[in-house]
GROMACS .gro file of C-alpha atoms in nm:
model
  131
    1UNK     CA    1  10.627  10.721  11.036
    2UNK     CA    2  10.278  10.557  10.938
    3UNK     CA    3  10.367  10.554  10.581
    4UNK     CA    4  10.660  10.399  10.637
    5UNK     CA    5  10.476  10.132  10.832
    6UNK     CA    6  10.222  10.088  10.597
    7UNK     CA    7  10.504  10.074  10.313
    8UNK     CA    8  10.629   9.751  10.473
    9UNK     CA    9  10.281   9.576  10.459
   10UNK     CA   10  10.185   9.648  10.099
   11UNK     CA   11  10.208   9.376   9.837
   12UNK     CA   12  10.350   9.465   9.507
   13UNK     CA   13  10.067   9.445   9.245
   14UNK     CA   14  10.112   9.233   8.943
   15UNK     CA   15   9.930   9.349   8.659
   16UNK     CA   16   9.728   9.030   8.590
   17UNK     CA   17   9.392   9.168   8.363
   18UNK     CA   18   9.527   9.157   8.036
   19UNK     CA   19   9.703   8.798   8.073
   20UNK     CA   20   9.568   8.497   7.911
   21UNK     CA   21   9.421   8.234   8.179
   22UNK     CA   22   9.699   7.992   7.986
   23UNK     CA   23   9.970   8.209   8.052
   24UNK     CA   24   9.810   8.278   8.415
   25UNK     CA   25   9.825   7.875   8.449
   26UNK     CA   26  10.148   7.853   8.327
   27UNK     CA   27  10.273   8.148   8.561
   28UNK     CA   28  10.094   7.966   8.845
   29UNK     CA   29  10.244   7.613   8.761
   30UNK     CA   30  10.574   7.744   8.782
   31UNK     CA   31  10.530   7.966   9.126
   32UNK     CA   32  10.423   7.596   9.266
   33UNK     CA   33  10.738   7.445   9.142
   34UNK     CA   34  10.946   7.736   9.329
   35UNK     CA   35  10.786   7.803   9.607
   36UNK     CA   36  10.913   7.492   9.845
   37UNK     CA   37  11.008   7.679  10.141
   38UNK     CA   38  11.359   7.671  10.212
   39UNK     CA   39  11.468   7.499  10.539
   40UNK     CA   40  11.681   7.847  10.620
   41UNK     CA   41  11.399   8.098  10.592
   42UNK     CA   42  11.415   8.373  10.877
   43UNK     CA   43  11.114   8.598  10.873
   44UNK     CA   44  11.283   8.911  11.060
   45UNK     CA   45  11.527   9.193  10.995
   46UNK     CA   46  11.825   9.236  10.965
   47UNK     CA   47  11.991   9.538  11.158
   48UNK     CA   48  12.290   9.712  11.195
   49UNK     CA   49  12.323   9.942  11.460
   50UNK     CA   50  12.608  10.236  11.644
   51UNK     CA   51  12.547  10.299  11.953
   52UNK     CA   52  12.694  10.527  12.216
   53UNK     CA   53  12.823  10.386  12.565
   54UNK     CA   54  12.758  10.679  12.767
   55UNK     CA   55  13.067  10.722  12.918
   56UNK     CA   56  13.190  11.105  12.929
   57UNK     CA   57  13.565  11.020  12.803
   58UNK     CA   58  13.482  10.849  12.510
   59UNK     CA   59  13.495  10.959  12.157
   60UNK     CA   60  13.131  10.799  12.129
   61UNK     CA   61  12.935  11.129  12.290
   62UNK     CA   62  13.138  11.377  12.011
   63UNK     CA   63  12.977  11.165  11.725
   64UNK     CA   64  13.201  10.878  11.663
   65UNK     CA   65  13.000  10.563  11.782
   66UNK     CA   66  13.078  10.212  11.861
   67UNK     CA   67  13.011   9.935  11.545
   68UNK     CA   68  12.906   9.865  11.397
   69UNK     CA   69  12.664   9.532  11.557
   70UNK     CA   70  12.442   9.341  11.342
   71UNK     CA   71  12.132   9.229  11.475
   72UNK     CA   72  11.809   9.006  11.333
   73UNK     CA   73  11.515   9.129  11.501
   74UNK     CA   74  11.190   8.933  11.509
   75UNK     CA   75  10.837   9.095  11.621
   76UNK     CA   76  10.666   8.767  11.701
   77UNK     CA   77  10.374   8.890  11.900
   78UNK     CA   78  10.262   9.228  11.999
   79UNK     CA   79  10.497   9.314  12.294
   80UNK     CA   80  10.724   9.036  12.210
   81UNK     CA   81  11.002   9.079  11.988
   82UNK     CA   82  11.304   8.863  11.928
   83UNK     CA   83  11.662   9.024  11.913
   84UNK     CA   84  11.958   8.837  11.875
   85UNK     CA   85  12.364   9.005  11.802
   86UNK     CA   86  12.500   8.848  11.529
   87UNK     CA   87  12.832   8.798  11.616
   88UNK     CA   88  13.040   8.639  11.352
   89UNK     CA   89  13.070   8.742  10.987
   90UNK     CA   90  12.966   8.382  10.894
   91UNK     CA   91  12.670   8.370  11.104
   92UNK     CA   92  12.571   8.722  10.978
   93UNK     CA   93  12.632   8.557  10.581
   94UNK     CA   94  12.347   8.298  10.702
   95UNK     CA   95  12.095   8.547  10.858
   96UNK     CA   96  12.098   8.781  10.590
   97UNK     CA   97  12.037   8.441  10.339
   98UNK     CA   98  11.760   8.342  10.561
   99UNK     CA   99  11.591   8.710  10.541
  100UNK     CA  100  11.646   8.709  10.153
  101UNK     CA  101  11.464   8.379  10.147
  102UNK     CA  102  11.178   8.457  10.345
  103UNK     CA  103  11.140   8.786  10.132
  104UNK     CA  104  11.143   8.590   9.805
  105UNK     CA  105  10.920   8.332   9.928
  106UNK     CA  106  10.645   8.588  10.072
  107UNK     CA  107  10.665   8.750   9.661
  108UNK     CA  108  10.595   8.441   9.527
  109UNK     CA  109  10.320   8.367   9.787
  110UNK     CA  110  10.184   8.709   9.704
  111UNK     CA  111  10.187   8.647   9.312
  112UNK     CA  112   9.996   8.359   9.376
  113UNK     CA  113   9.739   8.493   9.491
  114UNK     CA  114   9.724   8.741   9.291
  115UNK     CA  115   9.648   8.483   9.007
  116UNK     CA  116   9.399   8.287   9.160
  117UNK     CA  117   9.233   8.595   9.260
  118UNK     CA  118   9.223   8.666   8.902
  119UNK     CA  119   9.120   8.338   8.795
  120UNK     CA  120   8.828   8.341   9.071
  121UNK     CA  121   8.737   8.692   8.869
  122UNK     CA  122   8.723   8.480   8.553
  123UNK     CA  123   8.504   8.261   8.699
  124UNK     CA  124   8.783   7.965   8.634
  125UNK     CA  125   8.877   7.696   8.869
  126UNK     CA  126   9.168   7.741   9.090
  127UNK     CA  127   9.264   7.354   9.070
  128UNK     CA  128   9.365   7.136   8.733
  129UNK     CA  129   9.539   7.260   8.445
  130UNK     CA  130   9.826   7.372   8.576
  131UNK     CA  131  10.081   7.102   8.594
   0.00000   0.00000   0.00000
């Protein structure tokens, strides 16, 4: 289980030595030119869950469960997490957008910082000479 957790807070590592500082200044001009957040950004998962109803008649307790439900699930503070049952197929279209957003945004946060992390290695400025 701890890998798995740790698996979920592990940036993906772009292999920035052997790049030119141009082509690291062109790579970071365009991440700035992407990366204006979406209005629809949802940082939480999405879920979709069976369950079982507990009730000794139903075909639920011999392995055939009821869904299945679709969920988005936000941990926004330690002991306080977020759940909401996404009811419609619509409104499950828009979560799951919202998720994909967030996801894409967070890479292209991560990649750049990756590159001024590598510029600050170089000893180059992280401002001018990118637009």
């Amino acid at each position: 289980m701890d890998e798995v957790i740790l698996a979920l807070f592990m940036a993906k590592v772009y292999q920035l030595r052997r790049t030119s500082t141009l082509v690291l200044r062109q790579r970071k001009a365009a991440l700035l030119e992407r990366l204006r957040a979406p209005s629809d950004l949802l940082r939480a998962s999405y879920v979709e869950r069976y369950t079982t109803c507990g009730k000794a008649a139903c075909a639920c307790g011999r392995g055939q469960k009821h869904g299945p439900f679709y969920y988005l699930v936000a941990n926004l503070s330690p002991g306080h997490i977020l759940k909401s049952l996404l009811k419609t197929p619509a409104v499950r279209a828009v979560a799951q957008q919202g998720v994909a957003g967030y996801q894409a945004h967070w890479e292209g946060l991560e990649e750049l910082s990756q590159i001024n992390l590598e510029l600050l290695r170089r000893g180059e400025p992280l401002k001018g000479s990118e637009r």
